[in-house]
Each structure stands twice: as structure tokens, then as C-alpha cells.
Amino acid sequence: MEQLYRMGIRILFFCGGETFLWQDSGKTLRDLVIEAKGMGFLIVNVVTNGTFPLDLPEADLILLSLDGDRRRHNIIRGDTFDLIMYNISRAAADNICFYMAINQINKGAVHEVCRLAKETPNVRAVSFNFHTPYPDTKELALTKEEKAKCCQTIAAEMKAGAPVFNLKSAFPYLIGNSFPTPCRQCVVMENGKLSVCGRCIEVPGLCESCGYFFVAEYTLLFSGKLPVLFDMLFTYLRYI
């Protein structure tokens, strides 16, 4: 964290494995978040699978992997949907954001997840990604036409009041994978190794099929796309 802060990083994500499993000498994930806030990071988010108690009011957002309605989520992530919803109901704060990767299994569940984000107490928003076809998962990736249909659904949900934490202005670039990659504004620190954008940069050809919405959003922002800038300011002020 000290190295990242010295580099100028001010938005910090704790990712896993499962982040809530972390402990060291009596310290837990909560201590890390508090320490990061004290160091001066402006936004501190946590990514989790939601199967542990969500007692972390100090985090700006808890990005919780929910990959569809009960049936489709459980196909992808095992029988965890009911446990996740129970933990959400007992969460310490309303700082939870669903984090859904849209693939061939759950592409029809976008509306249901938006509805859950809108109606579930302690859930502030939902953030989407498209499946990035890592080795041996290419069959889960969406076609360009399927991405366009999903973006139309997400846009309609946004218009209807769903709390979607994504930038509509980036959708055309996501559909055609026409945004710049890698995202040089993002760095990943894992076991002391620093990577630009993420570990996936080492997989040949994967950047060209990137499905991460935030990569498109940030690279477009730093490419000078003014609609993305205004969209991001409005969205961040609303959900963080």
C-alpha cells in the first residue's frame, strides 16, 4: 500500500482469492481498509464472493460477485445464493455493490440482478462486466451481437431507475472492443509483483477480448473522451 500510494494511486481495491479470509497476527481485512483510509487513499473498495459476514462499514464499496438469479448464480458459483443474500441482510452498512460478469449462462439474468440491486436493503448499486475469455473459458464469451443486446438491456434498466454503477457512454466501445488496452492507469500488486492493468496482460491476445467495463471506462477517460468524463463524475458522485 505504501508503494502504491507513493506511485500516486488513490483508488485502492482489495481482491482475492477471498478477501475476507485474510488475517495476519490478529489483523483482518477491516484493519487493512482502515489503514488504507488513514494513509490517504480516497476510495477503498473490497471484492468478495459474499459468503462471509459483511461487517465492513469502513469500505467505500463492497463489490460482491452475484452472477444472476438463484438458479444461474448457483450454476456458476455453487450453492451460495441464499447464503449471500442472508449475509447482505445482516451487513453493517449499505455499501454493497453487486458485481456481475455476464456470460453465456447468465446473459438472460441482467434484469433480475438489476431488480435485486434496486430492491435489496444494504445494496447500493450493481456493476457489470462481460466475461473475459481466459484460457479454457472461451465458450462462455458473448458475441458482439449478444453484448449489444445486453447493453441495450442495461441502458433500459438505467432509464427505469436501476442503480447501475457503469458508464453508458462506454457501451459502444465495449460492444466492439474498440477501447484502448491495456489500462495503464490500473496496476495490480500480487505477492510483491507489480503488473500493469492485471495478470491477464500476460495472456497473448486476451487484451483484444477484454470484457472489464472499468478498463474501457478509464482508458476512454484518459483518452480525452468528454462524455465519459461527465458520465463518470455523475456516477461516482451518486454511488460512492
CSV table of C-alpha atoms in Angstrom, one decimal:
chain,number,residue,atom,x,y,z
A,1,MET,CA,0.0,0.0,0.0
A,2,GLU,CA,2.8,2.4,0.8
A,3,GLN,CA,4.5,1.7,-2.6
A,4,LEU,CA,1.2,2.2,-4.5
A,5,TYR,CA,0.5,5.4,-2.6
A,6,ARG,CA,4.0,6.8,-3.4
A,7,MET,CA,3.2,6.0,-7.1
A,8,GLY,CA,0.2,8.3,-7.0
A,9,ILE,CA,-2.5,5.7,-6.7
A,10,ARG,CA,-5.5,7.0,-4.8
A,11,ILE,CA,-8.2,4.4,-5.6
A,12,LEU,CA,-7.5,1.0,-4.0
A,13,PHE,CA,-9.2,-2.3,-4.4
A,14,PHE,CA,-8.6,-5.4,-2.2
A,15,CYS,CA,-9.1,-8.5,-4.3
A,16,GLY,CA,-8.6,-12.2,-3.7
A,17,GLY,CA,-8.9,-15.2,-3.6
A,18,GLU,CA,-11.5,-14.4,-1.0
A,19,THR,CA,-10.5,-11.1,0.7
A,20,PHE,CA,-12.4,-11.8,4.0
A,21,LEU,CA,-10.2,-14.8,4.6
A,22,TRP,CA,-7.1,-12.6,5.1
A,23,GLN,CA,-5.6,-12.4,8.5
A,24,ASP,CA,-2.2,-11.9,9.9
A,25,SER,CA,-1.1,-11.5,13.6
A,26,GLY,CA,-4.6,-10.8,14.7
A,27,LYS,CA,-5.2,-8.3,11.9
A,28,THR,CA,-8.1,-8.7,9.4
A,29,LEU,CA,-9.3,-7.2,6.2
A,30,ARG,CA,-11.0,-4.5,8.2
A,31,ASP,CA,-7.7,-3.4,9.6
A,32,LEU,CA,-6.3,-3.1,6.1
A,33,VAL,CA,-9.2,-0.9,5.0
A,34,ILE,CA,-8.8,1.3,8.0
A,35,GLU,CA,-5.1,1.5,7.4
A,36,ALA,CA,-5.5,2.4,3.7
A,37,LYS,CA,-8.0,5.2,4.6
A,38,GLY,CA,-5.6,6.5,7.2
A,39,MET,CA,-2.8,6.6,4.6
A,40,GLY,CA,-4.8,8.9,2.4
A,41,PHE,CA,-6.4,6.6,-0.3
A,42,LEU,CA,-9.5,8.5,-1.4
A,43,ILE,CA,-11.6,5.4,-2.3
A,44,VAL,CA,-11.0,1.9,-0.8
A,45,ASN,CA,-13.1,-0.9,-2.2
A,46,VAL,CA,-13.2,-4.6,-1.5
A,47,VAL,CA,-14.1,-7.5,-3.8
A,48,THR,CA,-15.7,-10.6,-2.2
A,49,ASN,CA,-17.8,-13.7,-3.0
A,50,GLY,CA,-20.2,-12.7,-0.3
A,51,THR,CA,-20.1,-16.0,1.7
A,52,PHE,CA,-18.6,-14.3,4.8
A,53,PRO,CA,-20.2,-11.8,7.1
A,54,LEU,CA,-20.1,-8.3,5.5
A,55,ASP,CA,-19.1,-6.4,8.6
A,56,LEU,CA,-17.0,-3.7,6.8
A,57,PRO,CA,-18.7,-0.2,7.0
A,58,GLU,CA,-15.3,1.5,6.5
A,59,ALA,CA,-15.1,0.3,2.9
A,60,ASP,CA,-16.4,2.7,0.3
A,61,LEU,CA,-17.9,-0.2,-1.7
A,62,ILE,CA,-18.0,-3.9,-1.2
A,63,LEU,CA,-18.1,-5.4,-4.7
A,64,LEU,CA,-20.0,-8.6,-4.3
A,65,SER,CA,-20.0,-11.3,-7.0
A,66,LEU,CA,-23.6,-12.1,-7.9
A,67,ASP,CA,-23.8,-13.8,-11.2
A,68,GLY,CA,-27.6,-13.9,-11.8
A,69,ASP,CA,-30.8,-15.1,-10.2
A,70,ARG,CA,-30.6,-18.0,-7.7
A,71,ARG,CA,-30.5,-20.7,-10.4
A,72,ARG,CA,-28.0,-19.2,-12.7
A,73,HIS,CA,-25.7,-17.9,-9.9
A,74,ASN,CA,-25.6,-21.3,-8.3
A,75,ILE,CA,-24.7,-23.0,-11.6
A,76,ILE,CA,-21.7,-20.7,-11.9
A,77,ARG,CA,-20.6,-20.3,-8.3
A,78,GLY,CA,-22.1,-23.3,-6.4
A,79,ASP,CA,-25.0,-23.3,-3.9
A,80,THR,CA,-24.2,-19.9,-2.4
A,81,PHE,CA,-27.0,-17.6,-3.4
A,82,ASP,CA,-29.1,-17.9,-0.3
A,83,LEU,CA,-26.1,-17.5,2.0
A,84,ILE,CA,-25.1,-14.4,0.1
A,85,MET,CA,-28.5,-12.8,0.4
A,86,TYR,CA,-28.6,-13.7,4.2
A,87,ASN,CA,-25.2,-12.0,4.7
A,88,ILE,CA,-26.4,-8.9,2.8
A,89,SER,CA,-29.4,-8.7,5.1
A,90,ARG,CA,-27.1,-8.6,8.1
A,91,ALA,CA,-24.5,-6.3,6.6
A,92,ALA,CA,-23.1,-3.5,8.7
A,93,ALA,CA,-23.7,-0.8,6.1
A,94,ASP,CA,-25.4,-0.1,2.8
A,95,ASN,CA,-22.1,-0.1,0.9
A,96,ILE,CA,-22.6,-3.2,-1.2
A,97,CYS,CA,-22.5,-3.2,-5.0
A,98,PHE,CA,-23.3,-6.4,-6.9
A,99,TYR,CA,-20.6,-7.3,-9.3
A,100,MET,CA,-21.8,-9.4,-12.2
A,101,ALA,CA,-19.8,-11.0,-15.1
A,102,ILE,CA,-22.2,-11.6,-18.0
A,103,ASN,CA,-21.6,-14.8,-19.8
A,104,GLN,CA,-23.4,-17.4,-21.9
A,105,ILE,CA,-25.0,-18.9,-18.8
A,106,ASN,CA,-26.4,-15.8,-17.1
A,107,LYS,CA,-26.9,-13.3,-20.0
A,108,GLY,CA,-30.6,-13.5,-19.5
A,109,ALA,CA,-30.5,-12.5,-15.9
A,110,VAL,CA,-29.4,-8.9,-16.2
A,111,HIS,CA,-32.9,-7.6,-15.4
A,112,GLU,CA,-33.2,-9.8,-12.3
A,113,VAL,CA,-29.9,-8.6,-10.9
A,114,CYS,CA,-30.9,-5.0,-11.6
A,115,ARG,CA,-34.1,-5.6,-9.8
A,116,LEU,CA,-32.3,-7.2,-6.8
A,117,ALA,CA,-29.9,-4.2,-6.7
A,118,LYS,CA,-32.8,-1.8,-6.6
A,119,GLU,CA,-34.9,-3.7,-4.0
A,120,THR,CA,-32.4,-5.3,-1.6
A,121,PRO,CA,-31.6,-3.3,1.5
A,122,ASN,CA,-27.9,-2.6,2.0
A,123,VAL,CA,-27.2,-2.8,-1.8
A,124,ARG,CA,-26.3,0.5,-3.3
A,125,ALA,CA,-25.7,-0.5,-7.0
A,126,VAL,CA,-24.8,-3.1,-9.5
A,127,SER,CA,-21.7,-3.1,-11.7
A,128,PHE,CA,-21.4,-5.3,-14.8
A,129,ASN,CA,-18.6,-6.8,-16.8
A,130,PHE,CA,-18.5,-9.1,-19.8
A,131,HIS,CA,-16.8,-12.4,-19.5
A,132,THR,CA,-13.2,-12.1,-20.5
A,133,PRO,CA,-12.2,-15.4,-22.2
A,134,TYR,CA,-9.3,-16.6,-20.2
A,135,PRO,CA,-7.9,-19.9,-21.4
A,136,ASP,CA,-10.4,-22.8,-21.3
A,137,THR,CA,-13.4,-20.4,-20.8
A,138,LYS,CA,-13.8,-19.1,-24.4
A,139,GLU,CA,-17.2,-20.9,-24.7
A,140,LEU,CA,-18.6,-18.5,-22.1
A,141,ALA,CA,-17.8,-15.4,-24.0
A,142,LEU,CA,-20.5,-13.3,-25.7
A,143,THR,CA,-20.7,-12.4,-29.4
A,144,LYS,CA,-20.7,-8.8,-30.4
A,145,GLU,CA,-24.4,-9.0,-31.1
A,146,GLU,CA,-25.0,-10.5,-27.6
A,147,LYS,CA,-23.0,-7.7,-26.0
A,148,ALA,CA,-25.1,-5.2,-27.8
A,149,LYS,CA,-28.3,-6.8,-26.6
A,150,CYS,CA,-27.0,-6.8,-23.0
A,151,CYS,CA,-26.0,-3.2,-23.2
A,152,GLN,CA,-29.5,-2.3,-24.5
A,153,THR,CA,-31.0,-4.1,-21.5
A,154,ILE,CA,-28.7,-2.4,-19.1
A,155,ALA,CA,-29.4,1.0,-20.6
A,156,ALA,CA,-33.2,0.3,-20.4
A,157,GLU,CA,-32.7,-0.7,-16.7
A,158,MET,CA,-30.8,2.5,-16.0
A,159,LYS,CA,-33.6,4.6,-17.6
A,160,ALA,CA,-36.1,2.8,-15.4
A,161,GLY,CA,-34.2,3.7,-12.3
A,162,ALA,CA,-31.9,0.7,-11.7
A,163,PRO,CA,-28.8,1.8,-9.7
A,164,VAL,CA,-26.2,0.7,-12.3
A,165,PHE,CA,-22.6,1.7,-11.5
A,166,ASN,CA,-21.3,1.7,-15.1
A,167,LEU,CA,-21.0,4.4,-17.7
A,168,LYS,CA,-23.5,4.2,-20.6
A,169,SER,CA,-21.1,6.4,-22.7
A,170,ALA,CA,-18.6,3.5,-22.8
A,171,PHE,CA,-21.1,0.9,-24.0
A,172,PRO,CA,-20.4,1.3,-27.8
A,173,TYR,CA,-16.7,0.8,-27.2
A,174,LEU,CA,-17.3,-2.3,-25.0
A,175,ILE,CA,-19.6,-3.9,-27.7
A,176,GLY,CA,-16.9,-3.6,-30.3
A,177,ASN,CA,-13.8,-4.0,-28.1
A,178,SER,CA,-12.7,-0.7,-29.6
A,179,PHE,CA,-11.3,0.9,-26.4
A,180,PRO,CA,-7.6,1.2,-25.7
A,181,THR,CA,-5.9,-1.7,-23.8
A,182,PRO,CA,-4.2,-2.3,-21.5
A,183,CYS,CA,-5.4,0.2,-18.8
A,184,ARG,CA,-2.1,1.9,-17.8
A,185,GLN,CA,-3.9,3.8,-15.1
A,186,CYS,CA,-4.5,0.5,-13.3
A,187,VAL,CA,-1.8,-1.6,-11.6
A,188,VAL,CA,-2.0,-4.8,-9.7
A,189,MET,CA,0.2,-5.8,-6.8
A,190,GLU,CA,0.3,-9.5,-6.1
A,191,ASN,CA,2.9,-11.2,-3.8
A,192,GLY,CA,5.2,-8.2,-4.4
A,193,LYS,CA,4.9,-8.3,-8.2
A,194,LEU,CA,3.6,-5.2,-9.9
A,195,SER,CA,1.6,-5.6,-13.1
A,196,VAL,CA,0.1,-3.0,-15.4
A,197,CYS,CA,-3.6,-3.5,-15.7
A,198,GLY,CA,-3.6,-7.0,-14.4
A,199,ARG,CA,-2.2,-10.5,-14.6
A,200,CYS,CA,-4.2,-11.1,-17.8
A,201,ILE,CA,-1.9,-8.8,-19.7
A,202,GLU,CA,0.5,-11.8,-19.9
A,203,VAL,CA,-2.0,-14.0,-21.8
A,204,PRO,CA,-1.4,-13.5,-25.6
A,205,GLY,CA,-4.4,-12.0,-27.4
A,206,LEU,CA,-6.6,-11.6,-24.3
A,207,CYS,CA,-6.5,-7.7,-24.2
A,208,GLU,CA,-8.2,-7.7,-27.5
A,209,SER,CA,-11.2,-9.5,-26.0
A,210,CYS,CA,-11.2,-7.7,-22.6
A,211,GLY,CA,-14.7,-7.5,-21.0
A,212,TYR,CA,-13.8,-5.4,-18.0
A,213,PHE,CA,-16.1,-2.3,-18.0
A,214,PHE,CA,-13.8,-0.3,-15.8
A,215,VAL,CA,-10.9,-0.8,-18.2
A,216,ALA,CA,-12.9,0.7,-21.0
A,217,GLU,CA,-14.2,3.5,-18.8
A,218,TYR,CA,-10.8,4.5,-17.5
A,219,THR,CA,-8.9,4.2,-20.8
A,220,LEU,CA,-11.6,6.2,-22.6
A,221,LEU,CA,-11.5,8.8,-19.8
A,222,PHE,CA,-7.7,9.3,-20.1
A,223,SER,CA,-8.0,9.3,-23.9
A,224,GLY,CA,-9.9,12.6,-23.6
A,225,LYS,CA,-13.5,11.4,-24.2
A,226,LEU,CA,-15.5,14.2,-22.6
A,227,PRO,CA,-18.8,12.3,-22.5
A,228,VAL,CA,-17.1,9.6,-20.4
A,229,LEU,CA,-15.7,12.3,-18.1
A,230,PHE,CA,-19.1,13.8,-17.4
A,231,ASP,CA,-20.7,10.4,-17.1
A,232,MET,CA,-18.0,9.3,-14.6
A,233,LEU,CA,-18.3,12.4,-12.4
A,234,PHE,CA,-22.1,12.0,-12.2
A,235,THR,CA,-21.9,8.2,-11.5
A,236,TYR,CA,-19.2,8.4,-8.9
A,237,LEU,CA,-20.9,11.2,-7.0
A,238,ARG,CA,-24.1,9.2,-7.0
A,239,TYR,CA,-22.8,5.8,-5.8
A,240,ILE,CA,-19.6,6.5,-3.8
